[in-house]
CSV table of C-alpha atoms in Angstrom, one decimal:
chain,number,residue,atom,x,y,z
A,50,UNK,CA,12.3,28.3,-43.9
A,51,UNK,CA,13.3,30.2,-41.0
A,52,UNK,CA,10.6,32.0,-40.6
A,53,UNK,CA,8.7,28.5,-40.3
A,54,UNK,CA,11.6,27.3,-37.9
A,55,UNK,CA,10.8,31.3,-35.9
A,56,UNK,CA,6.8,30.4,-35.3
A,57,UNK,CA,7.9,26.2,-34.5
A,58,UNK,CA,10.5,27.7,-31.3
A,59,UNK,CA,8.0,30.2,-30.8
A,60,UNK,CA,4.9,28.1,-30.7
A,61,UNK,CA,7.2,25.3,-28.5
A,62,UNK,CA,8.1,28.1,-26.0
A,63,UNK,CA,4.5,28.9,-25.3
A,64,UNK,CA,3.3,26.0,-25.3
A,65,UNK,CA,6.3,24.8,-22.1
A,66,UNK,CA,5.5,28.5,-20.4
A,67,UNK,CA,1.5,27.4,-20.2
A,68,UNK,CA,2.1,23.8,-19.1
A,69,UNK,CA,4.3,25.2,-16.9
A,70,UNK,CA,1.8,27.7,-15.5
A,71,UNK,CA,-1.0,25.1,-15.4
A,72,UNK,CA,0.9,23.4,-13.0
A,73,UNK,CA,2.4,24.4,-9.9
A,74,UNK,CA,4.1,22.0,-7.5
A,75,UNK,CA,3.6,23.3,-3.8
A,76,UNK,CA,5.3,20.9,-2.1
A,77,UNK,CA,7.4,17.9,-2.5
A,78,UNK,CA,8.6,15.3,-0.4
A,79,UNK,CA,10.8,12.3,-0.8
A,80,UNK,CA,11.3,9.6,2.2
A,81,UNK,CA,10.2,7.7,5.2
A,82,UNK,CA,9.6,7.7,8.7
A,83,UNK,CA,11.5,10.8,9.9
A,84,UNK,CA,13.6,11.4,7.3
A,85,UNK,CA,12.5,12.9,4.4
A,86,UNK,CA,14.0,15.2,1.6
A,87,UNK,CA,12.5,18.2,0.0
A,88,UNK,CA,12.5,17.6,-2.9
A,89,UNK,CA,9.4,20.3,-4.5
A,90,UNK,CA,12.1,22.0,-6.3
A,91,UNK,CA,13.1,18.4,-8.3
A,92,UNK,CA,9.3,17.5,-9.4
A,93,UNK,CA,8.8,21.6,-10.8
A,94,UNK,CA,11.7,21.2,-13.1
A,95,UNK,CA,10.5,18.0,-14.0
A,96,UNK,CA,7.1,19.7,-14.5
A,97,UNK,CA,8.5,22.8,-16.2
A,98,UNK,CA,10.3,20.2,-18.8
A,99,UNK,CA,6.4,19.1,-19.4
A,100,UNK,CA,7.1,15.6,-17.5
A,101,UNK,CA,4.4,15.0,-16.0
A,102,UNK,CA,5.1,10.7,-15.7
A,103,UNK,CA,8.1,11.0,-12.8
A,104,UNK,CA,9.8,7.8,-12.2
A,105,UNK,CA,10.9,7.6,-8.6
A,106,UNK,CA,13.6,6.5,-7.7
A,107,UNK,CA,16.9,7.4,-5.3
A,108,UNK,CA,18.6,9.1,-8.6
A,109,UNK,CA,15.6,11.1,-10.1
A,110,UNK,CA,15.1,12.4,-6.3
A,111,UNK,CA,18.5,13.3,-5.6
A,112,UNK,CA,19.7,11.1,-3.2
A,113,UNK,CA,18.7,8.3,-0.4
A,114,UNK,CA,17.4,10.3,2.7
A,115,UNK,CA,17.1,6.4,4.1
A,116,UNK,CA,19.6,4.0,2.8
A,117,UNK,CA,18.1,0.3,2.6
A,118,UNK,CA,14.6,1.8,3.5
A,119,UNK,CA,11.7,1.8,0.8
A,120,UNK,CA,10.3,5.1,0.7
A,121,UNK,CA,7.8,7.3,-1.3
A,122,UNK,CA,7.0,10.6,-3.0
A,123,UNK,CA,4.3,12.8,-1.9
A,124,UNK,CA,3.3,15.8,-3.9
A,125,UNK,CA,0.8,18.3,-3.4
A,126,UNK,CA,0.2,20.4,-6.7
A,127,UNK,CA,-2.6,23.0,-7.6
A,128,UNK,CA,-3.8,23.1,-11.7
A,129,UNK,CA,-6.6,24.6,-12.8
A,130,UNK,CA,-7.8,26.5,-9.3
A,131,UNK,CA,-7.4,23.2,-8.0
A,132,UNK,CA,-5.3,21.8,-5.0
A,133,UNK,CA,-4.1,17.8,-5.5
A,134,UNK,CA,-2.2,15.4,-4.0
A,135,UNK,CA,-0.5,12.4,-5.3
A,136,UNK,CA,1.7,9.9,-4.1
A,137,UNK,CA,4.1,7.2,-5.1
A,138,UNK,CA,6.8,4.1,-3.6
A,139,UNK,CA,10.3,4.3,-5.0
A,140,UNK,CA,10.6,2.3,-8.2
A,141,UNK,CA,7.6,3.5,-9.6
A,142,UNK,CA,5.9,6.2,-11.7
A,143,UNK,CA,4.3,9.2,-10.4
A,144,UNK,CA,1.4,10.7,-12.4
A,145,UNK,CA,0.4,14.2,-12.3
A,146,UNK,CA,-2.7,15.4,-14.0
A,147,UNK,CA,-4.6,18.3,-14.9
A,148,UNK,CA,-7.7,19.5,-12.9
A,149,UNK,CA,-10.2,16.2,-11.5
A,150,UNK,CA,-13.4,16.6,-13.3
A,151,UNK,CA,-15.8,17.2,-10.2
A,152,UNK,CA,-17.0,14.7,-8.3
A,153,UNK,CA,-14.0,13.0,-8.9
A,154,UNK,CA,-11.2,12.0,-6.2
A,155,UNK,CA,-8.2,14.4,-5.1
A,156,UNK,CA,-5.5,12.7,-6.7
A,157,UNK,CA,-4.9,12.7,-9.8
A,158,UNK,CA,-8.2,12.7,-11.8
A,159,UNK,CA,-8.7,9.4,-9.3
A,160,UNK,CA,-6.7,6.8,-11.1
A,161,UNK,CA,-3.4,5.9,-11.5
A,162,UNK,CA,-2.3,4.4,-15.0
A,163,UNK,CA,-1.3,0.6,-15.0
A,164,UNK,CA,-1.6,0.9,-10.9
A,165,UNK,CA,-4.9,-0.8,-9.1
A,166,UNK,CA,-6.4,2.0,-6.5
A,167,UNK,CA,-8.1,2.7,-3.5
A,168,UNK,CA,-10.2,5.1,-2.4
A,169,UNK,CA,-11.5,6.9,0.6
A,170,UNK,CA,-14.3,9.4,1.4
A,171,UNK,CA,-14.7,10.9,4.5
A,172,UNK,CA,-18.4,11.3,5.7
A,173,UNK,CA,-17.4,12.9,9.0
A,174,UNK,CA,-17.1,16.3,10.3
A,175,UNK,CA,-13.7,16.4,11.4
A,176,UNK,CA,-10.5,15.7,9.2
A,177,UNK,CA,-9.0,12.6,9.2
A,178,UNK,CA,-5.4,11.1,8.6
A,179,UNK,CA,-4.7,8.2,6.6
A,180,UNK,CA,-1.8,6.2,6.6
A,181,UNK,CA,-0.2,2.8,5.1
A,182,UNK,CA,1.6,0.4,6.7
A,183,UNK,CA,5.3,-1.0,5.5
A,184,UNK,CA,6.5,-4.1,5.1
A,185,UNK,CA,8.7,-3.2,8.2
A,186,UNK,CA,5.8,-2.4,10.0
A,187,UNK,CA,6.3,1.6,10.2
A,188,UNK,CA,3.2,3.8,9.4
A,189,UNK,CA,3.7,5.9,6.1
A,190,UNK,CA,1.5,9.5,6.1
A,191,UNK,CA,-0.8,9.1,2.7
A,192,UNK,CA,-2.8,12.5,3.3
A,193,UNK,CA,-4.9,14.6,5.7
A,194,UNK,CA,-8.7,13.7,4.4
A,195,UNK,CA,-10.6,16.8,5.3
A,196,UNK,CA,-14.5,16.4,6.0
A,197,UNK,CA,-16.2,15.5,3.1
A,198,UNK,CA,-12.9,15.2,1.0
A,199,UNK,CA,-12.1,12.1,-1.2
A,200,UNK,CA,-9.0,10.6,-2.5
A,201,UNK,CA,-7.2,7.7,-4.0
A,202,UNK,CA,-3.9,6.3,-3.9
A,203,UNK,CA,-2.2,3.6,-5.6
A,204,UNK,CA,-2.3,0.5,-3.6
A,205,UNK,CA,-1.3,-3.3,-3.4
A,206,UNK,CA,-3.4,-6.6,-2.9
A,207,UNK,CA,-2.8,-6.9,0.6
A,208,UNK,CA,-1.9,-3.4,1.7
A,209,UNK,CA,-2.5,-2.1,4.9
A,210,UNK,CA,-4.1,1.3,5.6
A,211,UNK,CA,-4.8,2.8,8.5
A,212,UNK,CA,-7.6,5.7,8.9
A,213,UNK,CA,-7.8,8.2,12.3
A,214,UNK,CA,-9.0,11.3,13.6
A,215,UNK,CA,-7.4,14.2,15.2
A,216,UNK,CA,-6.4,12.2,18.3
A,217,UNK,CA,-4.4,9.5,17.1
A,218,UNK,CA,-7.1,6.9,17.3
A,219,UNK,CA,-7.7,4.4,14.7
A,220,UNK,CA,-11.0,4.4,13.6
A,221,UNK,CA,-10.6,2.0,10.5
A,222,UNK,CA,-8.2,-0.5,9.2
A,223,UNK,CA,-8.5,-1.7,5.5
A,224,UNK,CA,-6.5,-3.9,3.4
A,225,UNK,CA,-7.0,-3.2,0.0
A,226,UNK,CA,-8.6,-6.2,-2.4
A,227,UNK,CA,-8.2,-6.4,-6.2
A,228,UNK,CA,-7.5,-2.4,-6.1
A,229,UNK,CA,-10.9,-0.2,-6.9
A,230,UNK,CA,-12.0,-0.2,-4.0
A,231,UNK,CA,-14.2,2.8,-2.3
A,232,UNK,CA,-13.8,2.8,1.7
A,233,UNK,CA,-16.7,5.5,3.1
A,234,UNK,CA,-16.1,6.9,6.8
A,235,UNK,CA,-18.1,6.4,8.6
């Protein structure tokens, strides 16, 4: 018996140490606007635990960088020789996933459970920034799209994003449908 109770700890310990090592958070932060937390050091121990469904909220983050302001998680992570980003609003779940099959988008194997989606591709030859608008009307960074890059973020009927290039400009606006949706720059 405790030899069966020796290889169950054992077997448990290795099996934490490679989720652990199968996913590396490289950045992590919590916020809005200008003020934002670090908070990479929060999602790896939530990773190292082998949580990899985060619930995001003021509490799990470790405090309110912006008091009566709805902010968001961003997390960049690399699994499998793979670099990913996902991203999520306060009061809901974050998702991170192993490697995206290829061809897939950056974020989390390109789909976000019980969350509709959209998705960009950039078809340009410079990198681009995508952002979403607030219901207070601020701009909220989503990601840097590099050229030929594609990614997808959880998104509302009615959501606002705004695409630009290196210079500020706005090249696209879209406002995301029934969720699903591809948007291809140019």
């Amino acid at each position: 018996m405790k030899l069966l109770r020796l290889l169950l700890l054992t077997t448990a310990i290795l099996i934490t140490a490679q989720s652990a090592q199968a996913l590396e958070v490289i950045r992590a932060f919590y916020g809005v606007g200008e003020c934002w937390a670090d908070v990479t050091g929060i999602v790896q121990d939530c990773v190292n635990r082998g949580d990899t469904r985060i619930r995001v909220t003021n509490r799990s983050m470790g405090g309110d960088p912006a008091p009566n302001i709805r902010k968001a998680l961003y997390v960049e992570y690399q699994t499998r020789g793979q670099v990913l980003k996902a991203s999520a609003s306060e009061n809901s779940w974050l998702v991170l996933r192993g490697g995206a099959p290829e061809g897939s988008y950056g974020s989390p194997e390109g789909g976000y459970a019980g969350a509709s989606e959209i998705r960009f591709r950039n078809r340009t030859g410079e990198s681009l920034r995508v952002y979403t608008v607030n219901e207070y009307g601020q701009w909220q960074w989503v990601t840097i799209l590099a050229p030929g890059a594609r990614y997808a973020t959880p998104s509302q009927r009615g959501q606002l994003f705004v695409v630009t290039n290196p210079y500020n400009e706005v090249i696209r606006r879209v406002q995301a449908g029934r969720g699903g949706e591809t948007i291809s720059i140019p």
